[in-house]
Amino acid sequence: MLALHAGFALAQEPRVPYVPTPQEVVDRMLQMAKVSANDYLIDLGSGDGRIVVTAAKKHGARGFGVDINPTRVAEAVENARKSGVTGKVAFYPRDLFQT
């Protein structure tokens, strides 16, 4: 993205808002993709981890997610713990554009 400042174009960092995917959409996405225990899922901008956690819990998949917001990463780790899938998933505080 570019912004104009005093007649000069300045590069801006890309920004992506946090918009949680409704659980029913997550369930349908994973079903349509035929996710199974043979799959490894990567979610860039994983937020609270619901896609990766659901893939592990309901389909046996493994995977990881990254999010730039440490609060979201902490939520994802807690959601994985509550769902009993900490051995199948991991979450990292990283920039999705760098990952």
PDB file of N, CA and C in Angstrom:
ATOM      1  N   MET A   1       0.838  -1.160   0.000  1.00  0.00           N
ATOM      2  CA  MET A   1       0.000   0.000   0.000  1.00  0.00           C
ATOM      3  C   MET A   1       0.890   1.232   0.000  1.00  0.00           C
ATOM      4  N   LEU A   2       0.407   2.278  -0.622  1.00  0.00           N
ATOM      5  CA  LEU A   2       1.150   3.523  -0.652  1.00  0.00           C
ATOM      6  C   LEU A   2       0.303   4.645  -0.103  1.00  0.00           C
ATOM      7  N   ALA A   3       0.936   5.565   0.566  1.00  0.00           N
ATOM      8  CA  ALA A   3       0.269   6.767   1.050  1.00  0.00           C
ATOM      9  C   ALA A   3       1.051   7.957   0.514  1.00  0.00           C
ATOM     10  N   LEU A   4       0.349   9.020   0.235  1.00  0.00           N
ATOM     11  CA  LEU A   4       1.020  10.224  -0.239  1.00  0.00           C
ATOM     12  C   LEU A   4       1.288  11.153   0.926  1.00  0.00           C
ATOM     13  N   HIS A   5       2.502  11.646   0.997  1.00  0.00           N
ATOM     14  CA  HIS A   5       2.891  12.592   2.040  1.00  0.00           C
ATOM     15  C   HIS A   5       3.748  13.657   1.389  1.00  0.00           C
ATOM     16  N   ALA A   6       3.251  14.871   1.395  1.00  0.00           N
ATOM     17  CA  ALA A   6       3.968  16.002   0.799  1.00  0.00           C
ATOM     18  C   ALA A   6       4.395  15.694  -0.636  1.00  0.00           C
ATOM     19  N   GLY A   7       3.513  15.023  -1.370  1.00  0.00           N
ATOM     20  CA  GLY A   7       3.788  14.735  -2.767  1.00  0.00           C
ATOM     21  C   GLY A   7       4.635  13.497  -3.012  1.00  0.00           C
ATOM     22  N   PHE A   8       5.050  12.804  -1.960  1.00  0.00           N
ATOM     23  CA  PHE A   8       5.868  11.598  -2.102  1.00  0.00           C
ATOM     24  C   PHE A   8       5.069  10.380  -1.680  1.00  0.00           C
ATOM     25  N   ALA A   9       5.269   9.293  -2.379  1.00  0.00           N
ATOM     26  CA  ALA A   9       4.597   8.043  -2.020  1.00  0.00           C
ATOM     27  C   ALA A   9       5.423   7.336  -0.942  1.00  0.00           C
ATOM     28  N   LEU A  10       4.782   6.983   0.150  1.00  0.00           N
ATOM     29  CA  LEU A  10       5.435   6.279   1.251  1.00  0.00           C
ATOM     30  C   LEU A  10       4.835   4.891   1.394  1.00  0.00           C
ATOM     31  N   ALA A  11       5.681   3.895   1.544  1.00  0.00           N
ATOM     32  CA  ALA A  11       5.190   2.525   1.739  1.00  0.00           C
ATOM     33  C   ALA A  11       4.613   2.397   3.140  1.00  0.00           C
ATOM     34  N   GLN A  12       3.518   1.663   3.261  1.00  0.00           N
ATOM     35  CA  GLN A  12       2.905   1.388   4.552  1.00  0.00           C
ATOM     36  C   GLN A  12       2.949  -0.107   4.799  1.00  0.00           C
ATOM     37  N   GLU A  13       2.993  -0.468   6.075  1.00  0.00           N
ATOM     38  CA  GLU A  13       2.936  -1.870   6.440  1.00  0.00           C
ATOM     39  C   GLU A  13       1.551  -2.418   6.119  1.00  0.00           C
ATOM     40  N   PRO A  14       1.464  -3.619   5.554  1.00  0.00           N
ATOM     41  CA  PRO A  14       0.150  -4.216   5.321  1.00  0.00           C
ATOM     42  C   PRO A  14      -0.531  -4.518   6.654  1.00  0.00           C
ATOM     43  N   ARG A  15      -1.841  -4.350   6.710  1.00  0.00           N
ATOM     44  CA  ARG A  15      -2.604  -4.620   7.927  1.00  0.00           C
ATOM     45  C   ARG A  15      -3.771  -5.523   7.581  1.00  0.00           C
ATOM     46  N   VAL A  16      -4.025  -6.444   8.460  1.00  0.00           N
ATOM     47  CA  VAL A  16      -5.140  -7.363   8.282  1.00  0.00           C
ATOM     48  C   VAL A  16      -5.939  -7.356   9.579  1.00  0.00           C
ATOM     49  N   PRO A  17      -7.238  -7.039   9.514  1.00  0.00           N
ATOM     50  CA  PRO A  17      -8.033  -6.998  10.754  1.00  0.00           C
ATOM     51  C   PRO A  17      -8.341  -8.403  11.271  1.00  0.00           C
ATOM     52  N   TYR A  18      -8.542  -8.516  12.586  1.00  0.00           N
ATOM     53  CA  TYR A  18      -8.947  -9.790  13.184  1.00  0.00           C
ATOM     54  C   TYR A  18     -10.453  -9.902  13.078  1.00  0.00           C
ATOM     55  N   VAL A  19     -10.891 -10.874  12.303  1.00  0.00           N
ATOM     56  CA  VAL A  19     -12.318 -11.154  12.146  1.00  0.00           C
ATOM     57  C   VAL A  19     -12.484 -12.661  12.346  1.00  0.00           C
ATOM     58  N   PRO A  20     -13.002 -13.078  13.517  1.00  0.00           N
ATOM     59  CA  PRO A  20     -13.143 -14.513  13.778  1.00  0.00           C
ATOM     60  C   PRO A  20     -14.080 -15.191  12.784  1.00  0.00           C
ATOM     61  N   THR A  21     -13.671 -16.333  12.293  1.00  0.00           N
ATOM     62  CA  THR A  21     -14.512 -17.125  11.402  1.00  0.00           C
ATOM     63  C   THR A  21     -15.543 -17.866  12.253  1.00  0.00           C
ATOM     64  N   PRO A  22     -16.832 -17.746  11.929  1.00  0.00           N
ATOM     65  CA  PRO A  22     -17.847 -18.469  12.698  1.00  0.00           C
ATOM     66  C   PRO A  22     -17.569 -19.976  12.688  1.00  0.00           C
ATOM     67  N   GLN A  23     -17.820 -20.637  13.818  1.00  0.00           N
ATOM     68  CA  GLN A  23     -17.510 -22.060  13.951  1.00  0.00           C
ATOM     69  C   GLN A  23     -18.196 -22.899  12.881  1.00  0.00           C
ATOM     70  N   GLU A  24     -19.431 -22.564  12.529  1.00  0.00           N
ATOM     71  CA  GLU A  24     -20.113 -23.355  11.498  1.00  0.00           C
ATOM     72  C   GLU A  24     -19.417 -23.233  10.147  1.00  0.00           C
ATOM     73  N   VAL A  25     -18.785 -22.093   9.875  1.00  0.00           N
ATOM     74  CA  VAL A  25     -18.023 -21.923   8.636  1.00  0.00           C
ATOM     75  C   VAL A  25     -16.739 -22.738   8.709  1.00  0.00           C
ATOM     76  N   VAL A  26     -16.070 -22.720   9.863  1.00  0.00           N
ATOM     77  CA  VAL A  26     -14.867 -23.531  10.053  1.00  0.00           C
ATOM     78  C   VAL A  26     -15.187 -25.003   9.805  1.00  0.00           C
ATOM     79  N   ASP A  27     -16.256 -25.495  10.424  1.00  0.00           N
ATOM     80  CA  ASP A  27     -16.644 -26.901  10.260  1.00  0.00           C
ATOM     81  C   ASP A  27     -16.880 -27.242   8.794  1.00  0.00           C
ATOM     82  N   ARG A  28     -17.570 -26.378   8.095  1.00  0.00           N
ATOM     83  CA  ARG A  28     -17.890 -26.632   6.679  1.00  0.00           C
ATOM     84  C   ARG A  28     -16.638 -26.568   5.804  1.00  0.00           C
ATOM     85  N   MET A  29     -15.756 -25.603   6.086  1.00  0.00           N
ATOM     86  CA  MET A  29     -14.509 -25.489   5.314  1.00  0.00           C
ATOM     87  C   MET A  29     -13.681 -26.761   5.428  1.00  0.00           C
ATOM     88  N   LEU A  30     -13.520 -27.234   6.659  1.00  0.00           N
ATOM     89  CA  LEU A  30     -12.718 -28.432   6.876  1.00  0.00           C
ATOM     90  C   LEU A  30     -13.363 -29.657   6.248  1.00  0.00           C
ATOM     91  N   GLN A  31     -14.684 -29.715   6.287  1.00  0.00           N
ATOM     92  CA  GLN A  31     -15.412 -30.819   5.657  1.00  0.00           C
ATOM     93  C   GLN A  31     -15.230 -30.778   4.140  1.00  0.00           C
ATOM     94  N   MET A  32     -15.403 -29.589   3.549  1.00  0.00           N
ATOM     95  CA  MET A  32     -15.256 -29.451   2.096  1.00  0.00           C
ATOM     96  C   MET A  32     -13.836 -29.785   1.640  1.00  0.00           C
ATOM     97  N   ALA A  33     -12.854 -29.431   2.469  1.00  0.00           N
ATOM     98  CA  ALA A  33     -11.455 -29.709   2.131  1.00  0.00           C
ATOM     99  C   ALA A  33     -11.072 -31.162   2.403  1.00  0.00           C
ATOM    100  N   LYS A  34     -11.992 -31.912   3.005  1.00  0.00           N
ATOM    101  CA  LYS A  34     -11.753 -33.318   3.347  1.00  0.00           C
ATOM    102  C   LYS A  34     -10.482 -33.480   4.184  1.00  0.00           C
ATOM    103  N   VAL A  35     -10.351 -32.611   5.194  1.00  0.00           N
ATOM    104  CA  VAL A  35      -9.203 -32.663   6.091  1.00  0.00           C
ATOM    105  C   VAL A  35      -9.234 -33.972   6.862  1.00  0.00           C
ATOM    106  N   SER A  36      -8.060 -34.594   6.981  1.00  0.00           N
ATOM    107  CA  SER A  36      -7.963 -35.882   7.669  1.00  0.00           C
ATOM    108  C   SER A  36      -6.711 -35.902   8.542  1.00  0.00           C
ATOM    109  N   ALA A  37      -6.506 -37.018   9.199  1.00  0.00           N
ATOM    110  CA  ALA A  37      -5.330 -37.200  10.045  1.00  0.00           C
ATOM    111  C   ALA A  37      -4.033 -37.195   9.230  1.00  0.00           C
ATOM    112  N   ASN A  38      -4.138 -37.309   7.924  1.00  0.00           N
ATOM    113  CA  ASN A  38      -2.955 -37.270   7.056  1.00  0.00           C
ATOM    114  C   ASN A  38      -2.532 -35.854   6.704  1.00  0.00           C
ATOM    115  N   ASP A  39      -3.306 -34.860   7.140  1.00  0.00           N
ATOM    116  CA  ASP A  39      -3.056 -33.472   6.744  1.00  0.00           C
ATOM    117  C   ASP A  39      -2.300 -32.684   7.807  1.00  0.00           C
ATOM    118  N   TYR A  40      -1.559 -31.676   7.312  1.00  0.00           N
ATOM    119  CA  TYR A  40      -0.864 -30.718   8.163  1.00  0.00           C
ATOM    120  C   TYR A  40      -1.359 -29.339   7.739  1.00  0.00           C
ATOM    121  N   LEU A  41      -2.048 -28.684   8.641  1.00  0.00           N
ATOM    122  CA  LEU A  41      -2.704 -27.412   8.340  1.00  0.00           C
ATOM    123  C   LEU A  41      -1.867 -26.250   8.842  1.00  0.00           C
ATOM    124  N   ILE A  42      -1.706 -25.223   8.017  1.00  0.00           N
ATOM    125  CA  ILE A  42      -1.013 -23.997   8.407  1.00  0.00           C
ATOM    126  C   ILE A  42      -1.992 -22.851   8.256  1.00  0.00           C
ATOM    127  N   ASP A  43      -2.178 -22.092   9.340  1.00  0.00           N
ATOM    128  CA  ASP A  43      -3.109 -20.965   9.330  1.00  0.00           C
ATOM    129  C   ASP A  43      -2.339 -19.685   9.623  1.00  0.00           C
ATOM    130  N   LEU A  44      -2.180 -18.857   8.598  1.00  0.00           N
ATOM    131  CA  LEU A  44      -1.488 -17.585   8.737  1.00  0.00           C
ATOM    132  C   LEU A  44      -2.505 -16.520   9.138  1.00  0.00           C
ATOM    133  N   GLY A  45      -2.322 -15.963  10.321  1.00  0.00           N
ATOM    134  CA  GLY A  45      -3.312 -15.048  10.875  1.00  0.00           C
ATOM    135  C   GLY A  45      -4.370 -15.860  11.594  1.00  0.00           C
ATOM    136  N   SER A  46      -3.931 -16.755  12.463  1.00  0.00           N
ATOM    137  CA  SER A  46      -4.807 -17.763  13.056  1.00  0.00           C
ATOM    138  C   SER A  46      -5.718 -17.268  14.170  1.00  0.00           C
ATOM    139  N   GLY A  47      -5.534 -16.039  14.625  1.00  0.00           N
ATOM    140  CA  GLY A  47      -6.427 -15.517  15.661  1.00  0.00           C
ATOM    141  C   GLY A  47      -6.470 -16.419  16.871  1.00  0.00           C
ATOM    142  N   ASP A  48      -7.662 -16.821  17.268  1.00  0.00           N
ATOM    143  CA  ASP A  48      -7.825 -17.657  18.467  1.00  0.00           C
ATOM    144  C   ASP A  48      -7.580 -19.144  18.192  1.00  0.00           C
ATOM    145  N   GLY A  49      -7.143 -19.485  16.997  1.00  0.00           N
ATOM    146  CA  GLY A  49      -6.745 -20.846  16.669  1.00  0.00           C
ATOM    147  C   GLY A  49      -7.858 -21.806  16.305  1.00  0.00           C
ATOM    148  N   ARG A  50      -9.071 -21.289  16.145  1.00  0.00           N
ATOM    149  CA  ARG A  50     -10.213 -22.196  15.972  1.00  0.00           C
ATOM    150  C   ARG A  50     -10.117 -23.117  14.761  1.00  0.00           C
ATOM    151  N   ILE A  51      -9.495 -22.681  13.674  1.00  0.00           N
ATOM    152  CA  ILE A  51      -9.407 -23.540  12.491  1.00  0.00           C
ATOM    153  C   ILE A  51      -8.444 -24.697  12.749  1.00  0.00           C
ATOM    154  N   VAL A  52      -7.256 -24.389  13.244  1.00  0.00           N
ATOM    155  CA  VAL A  52      -6.262 -25.428  13.509  1.00  0.00           C
ATOM    156  C   VAL A  52      -6.743 -26.369  14.615  1.00  0.00           C
ATOM    157  N   VAL A  53      -7.310 -25.810  15.678  1.00  0.00           N
ATOM    158  CA  VAL A  53      -7.802 -26.626  16.794  1.00  0.00           C
ATOM    159  C   VAL A  53      -8.927 -27.552  16.336  1.00  0.00           C
ATOM    160  N   THR A  54      -9.855 -27.026  15.552  1.00  0.00           N
ATOM    161  CA  THR A  54     -10.965 -27.851  15.060  1.00  0.00           C
ATOM    162  C   THR A  54     -10.460 -28.950  14.140  1.00  0.00           C
ATOM    163  N   ALA A  55      -9.499 -28.625  13.276  1.00  0.00           N
ATOM    164  CA  ALA A  55      -8.934 -29.631  12.372  1.00  0.00           C
ATOM    165  C   ALA A  55      -8.297 -30.768  13.164  1.00  0.00           C
ATOM    166  N   ALA A  56      -7.637 -30.429  14.259  1.00  0.00           N
ATOM    167  CA  ALA A  56      -7.003 -31.453  15.096  1.00  0.00           C
ATOM    168  C   ALA A  56      -8.032 -32.255  15.872  1.00  0.00           C
ATOM    169  N   LYS A  57      -8.977 -31.571  16.485  1.00  0.00           N
ATOM    170  CA  LYS A  57      -9.949 -32.240  17.349  1.00  0.00           C
ATOM    171  C   LYS A  57     -10.935 -33.112  16.575  1.00  0.00           C
ATOM    172  N   LYS A  58     -11.475 -32.588  15.491  1.00  0.00           N
ATOM    173  CA  LYS A  58     -12.525 -33.308  14.763  1.00  0.00           C
ATOM    174  C   LYS A  58     -12.016 -34.191  13.630  1.00  0.00           C
ATOM    175  N   HIS A  59     -10.802 -33.879  13.118  1.00  0.00           N
ATOM    176  CA  HIS A  59     -10.323 -34.601  11.942  1.00  0.00           C
ATOM    177  C   HIS A  59      -8.967 -35.272  12.153  1.00  0.00           C
ATOM    178  N   GLY A  60      -8.351 -35.043  13.320  1.00  0.00           N
ATOM    179  CA  GLY A  60      -7.069 -35.676  13.613  1.00  0.00           C
ATOM    180  C   GLY A  60      -5.869 -35.058  12.934  1.00  0.00           C
ATOM    181  N   ALA A  61      -6.053 -33.925  12.273  1.00  0.00           N
ATOM    182  CA  ALA A  61      -4.957 -33.268  11.566  1.00  0.00           C
ATOM    183  C   ALA A  61      -3.969 -32.653  12.558  1.00  0.00           C
ATOM    184  N   ARG A  62      -2.783 -32.385  12.070  1.00  0.00           N
ATOM    185  CA  ARG A  62      -1.783 -31.631  12.827  1.00  0.00           C
ATOM    186  C   ARG A  62      -1.621 -30.282  12.151  1.00  0.00           C
ATOM    187  N   GLY A  63      -1.006 -29.325  12.842  1.00  0.00           N
ATOM    188  CA  GLY A  63      -0.774 -28.049  12.200  1.00  0.00           C
ATOM    189  C   GLY A  63      -0.293 -26.978  13.138  1.00  0.00           C
ATOM    190  N   PHE A  64      -0.123 -25.785  12.571  1.00  0.00           N
ATOM    191  CA  PHE A  64       0.258 -24.645  13.387  1.00  0.00           C
ATOM    192  C   PHE A  64      -0.392 -23.382  12.850  1.00  0.00           C
ATOM    193  N   GLY A  65      -0.416 -22.386  13.723  1.00  0.00           N
ATOM    194  CA  GLY A  65      -0.939 -21.081  13.349  1.00  0.00           C
ATOM    195  C   GLY A  65      -0.009 -19.990  13.828  1.00  0.00           C
ATOM    196  N   VAL A  66      -0.045 -18.871  13.135  1.00  0.00           N
ATOM    197  CA  VAL A  66       0.719 -17.694  13.550  1.00  0.00           C
ATOM    198  C   VAL A  66      -0.217 -16.501  13.615  1.00  0.00           C
ATOM    199  N   ASP A  67       0.061 -15.630  14.569  1.00  0.00           N
ATOM    200  CA  ASP A  67      -0.682 -14.382  14.675  1.00  0.00           C
ATOM    201  C   ASP A  67       0.247 -13.337  15.266  1.00  0.00           C
ATOM    202  N   ILE A  68       0.130 -12.120  14.806  1.00  0.00           N
ATOM    203  CA  ILE A  68       1.002 -11.046  15.277  1.00  0.00           C
ATOM    204  C   ILE A  68       0.612 -10.557  16.672  1.00  0.00           C
ATOM    205  N   ASN A  69      -0.621 -10.851  17.068  1.00  0.00           N
ATOM    206  CA  ASN A  69      -1.129 -10.377  18.358  1.00  0.00           C
ATOM    207  C   ASN A  69      -0.896 -11.444  19.429  1.00  0.00           C
ATOM    208  N   PRO A  70      -0.049 -11.163  20.418  1.00  0.00           N
ATOM    209  CA  PRO A  70       0.234 -12.164  21.447  1.00  0.00           C
ATOM    210  C   PRO A  70      -0.996 -12.572  22.253  1.00  0.00           C
ATOM    211  N   THR A  71      -1.975 -11.700  22.366  1.00  0.00           N
ATOM    212  CA  THR A  71      -3.220 -12.051  23.061  1.00  0.00           C
ATOM    213  C   THR A  71      -3.952 -13.145  22.303  1.00  0.00           C
ATOM    214  N   ARG A  72      -4.019 -13.039  20.969  1.00  0.00           N
ATOM    215  CA  ARG A  72      -4.661 -14.077  20.159  1.00  0.00           C
ATOM    216  C   ARG A  72      -3.899 -15.390  20.259  1.00  0.00           C
ATOM    217  N   VAL A  73      -2.568 -15.321  20.266  1.00  0.00           N
ATOM    218  CA  VAL A  73      -1.758 -16.541  20.369  1.00  0.00           C
ATOM    219  C   VAL A  73      -2.033 -17.222  21.705  1.00  0.00           C
ATOM    220  N   ALA A  74      -2.108 -16.452  22.779  1.00  0.00           N
ATOM    221  CA  ALA A  74      -2.410 -17.018  24.104  1.00  0.00           C
ATOM    222  C   ALA A  74      -3.790 -17.668  24.108  1.00  0.00           C
ATOM    223  N   GLU A  75      -4.761 -17.042  23.453  1.00  0.00           N
ATOM    224  CA  GLU A  75      -6.102 -17.631  23.342  1.00  0.00           C
ATOM    225  C   GLU A  75      -6.053 -18.944  22.576  1.00  0.00           C
ATOM    226  N   ALA A  76      -5.280 -18.972  21.486  1.00  0.00           N
ATOM    227  CA  ALA A  76      -5.170 -20.184  20.673  1.00  0.00           C
ATOM    228  C   ALA A  76      -4.545 -21.324  21.479  1.00  0.00           C
ATOM    229  N   VAL A  77      -3.503 -21.015  22.214  1.00  0.00           N
ATOM    230  CA  VAL A  77      -2.848 -22.031  23.047  1.00  0.00           C
ATOM    231  C   VAL A  77      -3.830 -22.560  24.092  1.00  0.00           C
ATOM    232  N   GLU A  78      -4.591 -21.667  24.706  1.00  0.00           N
ATOM    233  CA  GLU A  78      -5.582 -22.077  25.706  1.00  0.00           C
ATOM    234  C   GLU A  78      -6.698 -22.902  25.064  1.00  0.00           C
ATOM    235  N   ASN A  79      -7.142 -22.514  23.877  1.00  0.00           N
ATOM    236  CA  ASN A  79      -8.181 -23.279  23.177  1.00  0.00           C
ATOM    237  C   ASN A  79      -7.681 -24.682  22.823  1.00  0.00           C
ATOM    238  N   ALA A  80      -6.418 -24.795  22.440  1.00  0.00           N
ATOM    239  CA  ALA A  80      -5.838 -26.107  22.145  1.00  0.00           C
ATOM    240  C   ALA A  80      -5.781 -26.951  23.413  1.00  0.00           C
ATOM    241  N   ARG A  81      -5.404 -26.337  24.523  1.00  0.00           N
ATOM    242  CA  ARG A  81      -5.336 -27.061  25.795  1.00  0.00           C
ATOM    243  C   ARG A  81      -6.719 -27.567  26.197  1.00  0.00           C
ATOM    244  N   LYS A  82      -7.718 -26.686  26.125  1.00  0.00           N
ATOM    245  CA  LYS A  82      -9.086 -27.067  26.493  1.00  0.00           C
ATOM    246  C   LYS A  82      -9.628 -28.183  25.600  1.00  0.00           C
ATOM    247  N   SER A  83      -9.185 -28.210  24.355  1.00  0.00           N
ATOM    248  CA  SER A  83      -9.670 -29.212  23.401  1.00  0.00           C
ATOM    249  C   SER A  83      -8.833 -30.488  23.421  1.00  0.00           C
ATOM    250  N   GLY A  84      -7.759 -30.496  24.196  1.00  0.00           N
ATOM    251  CA  GLY A  84      -6.937 -31.693  24.301  1.00  0.00           C
ATOM    252  C   GLY A  84      -6.087 -31.992  23.082  1.00  0.00           C
ATOM    253  N   VAL A  85      -5.689 -30.961  22.343  1.00  0.00           N
ATOM    254  CA  VAL A  85      -4.931 -31.202  21.113  1.00  0.00           C
ATOM    255  C   VAL A  85      -3.541 -30.554  21.119  1.00  0.00           C
ATOM    256  N   THR A  86      -3.013 -30.251  22.300  1.00  0.00           N
ATOM    257  CA  THR A  86      -1.716 -29.566  22.360  1.00  0.00           C
ATOM    258  C   THR A  86      -0.583 -30.381  21.739  1.00  0.00           C
ATOM    259  N   GLY A  87      -0.737 -31.694  21.676  1.00  0.00           N
ATOM    260  CA  GLY A  87       0.280 -32.528  21.040  1.00  0.00           C
ATOM    261  C   GLY A  87       0.225 -32.517  19.528  1.00  0.00           C
ATOM    262  N   LYS A  88      -0.827 -31.945  18.972  1.00  0.00           N
ATOM    263  CA  LYS A  88      -1.022 -31.939  17.515  1.00  0.00           C
ATOM    264  C   LYS A  88      -0.861 -30.553  16.892  1.00  0.00           C
ATOM    265  N   VAL A  89      -0.932 -29.500  17.714  1.00  0.00           N
ATOM    266  CA  VAL A  89      -0.919 -28.146  17.165  1.00  0.00           C
ATOM    267  C   VAL A  89       0.068 -27.256  17.911  1.00  0.00           C
ATOM    268  N   ALA A  90       0.456 -26.174  17.279  1.00  0.00           N
ATOM    269  CA  ALA A  90       1.324 -25.169  17.897  1.00  0.00           C
ATOM    270  C   ALA A  90       0.912 -23.803  17.364  1.00  0.00           C
ATOM    271  N   PHE A  91       1.156 -22.790  18.163  1.00  0.00           N
ATOM    272  CA  PHE A  91       0.843 -21.419  17.769  1.00  0.00           C
ATOM    273  C   PHE A  91       2.030 -20.528  18.100  1.00  0.00           C
ATOM    274  N   TYR A  92       2.331 -19.600  17.179  1.00  0.00           N
ATOM    275  CA  TYR A  92       3.497 -18.751  17.317  1.00  0.00           C
ATOM    276  C   TYR A  92       3.129 -17.289  17.124  1.00  0.00           C
ATOM    277  N   PRO A  93       3.774 -16.402  17.912  1.00  0.00           N
ATOM    278  CA  PRO A  93       3.570 -14.971  17.717  1.00  0.00           C
ATOM    279  C   PRO A  93       4.493 -14.474  16.586  1.00  0.00           C
ATOM    280  N   ARG A  94       3.966 -14.475  15.384  1.00  0.00           N
ATOM    281  CA  ARG A  94       4.744 -14.081  14.214  1.00  0.00           C
ATOM    282  C   ARG A  94       3.901 -13.248  13.269  1.00  0.00           C
ATOM    283  N   ASP A  95       4.575 -12.522  12.428  1.00  0.00           N
ATOM    284  CA  ASP A  95       3.922 -11.737  11.376  1.00  0.00           C
ATOM    285  C   ASP A  95       3.605 -12.678  10.212  1.00  0.00           C
ATOM    286  N   LEU A  96       2.346 -12.746   9.812  1.00  0.00           N
ATOM    287  CA  LEU A  96       1.971 -13.651   8.724  1.00  0.00           C
ATOM    288  C   LEU A  96       2.686 -13.327   7.432  1.00  0.00           C
ATOM    289  N   PHE A  97       3.016 -12.062   7.194  1.00  0.00           N
ATOM    290  CA  PHE A  97       3.691 -11.693   5.959  1.00  0.00           C
ATOM    291  C   PHE A  97       5.152 -12.131   5.963  1.00  0.00           C
ATOM    292  N   GLN A  98       5.751 -12.254   7.131  1.00  0.00           N
ATOM    293  CA  GLN A  98       7.121 -12.733   7.253  1.00  0.00           C
ATOM    294  C   GLN A  98       7.172 -14.261   7.226  1.00  0.00           C
ATOM    295  N   THR A  99       6.151 -14.898   7.774  1.00  0.00           N
ATOM    296  CA  THR A  99       6.107 -16.354   7.840  1.00  0.00           C
ATOM    297  C   THR A  99       5.899 -16.936   6.460  1.00  0.00           C
TER     298      THR A  99
END
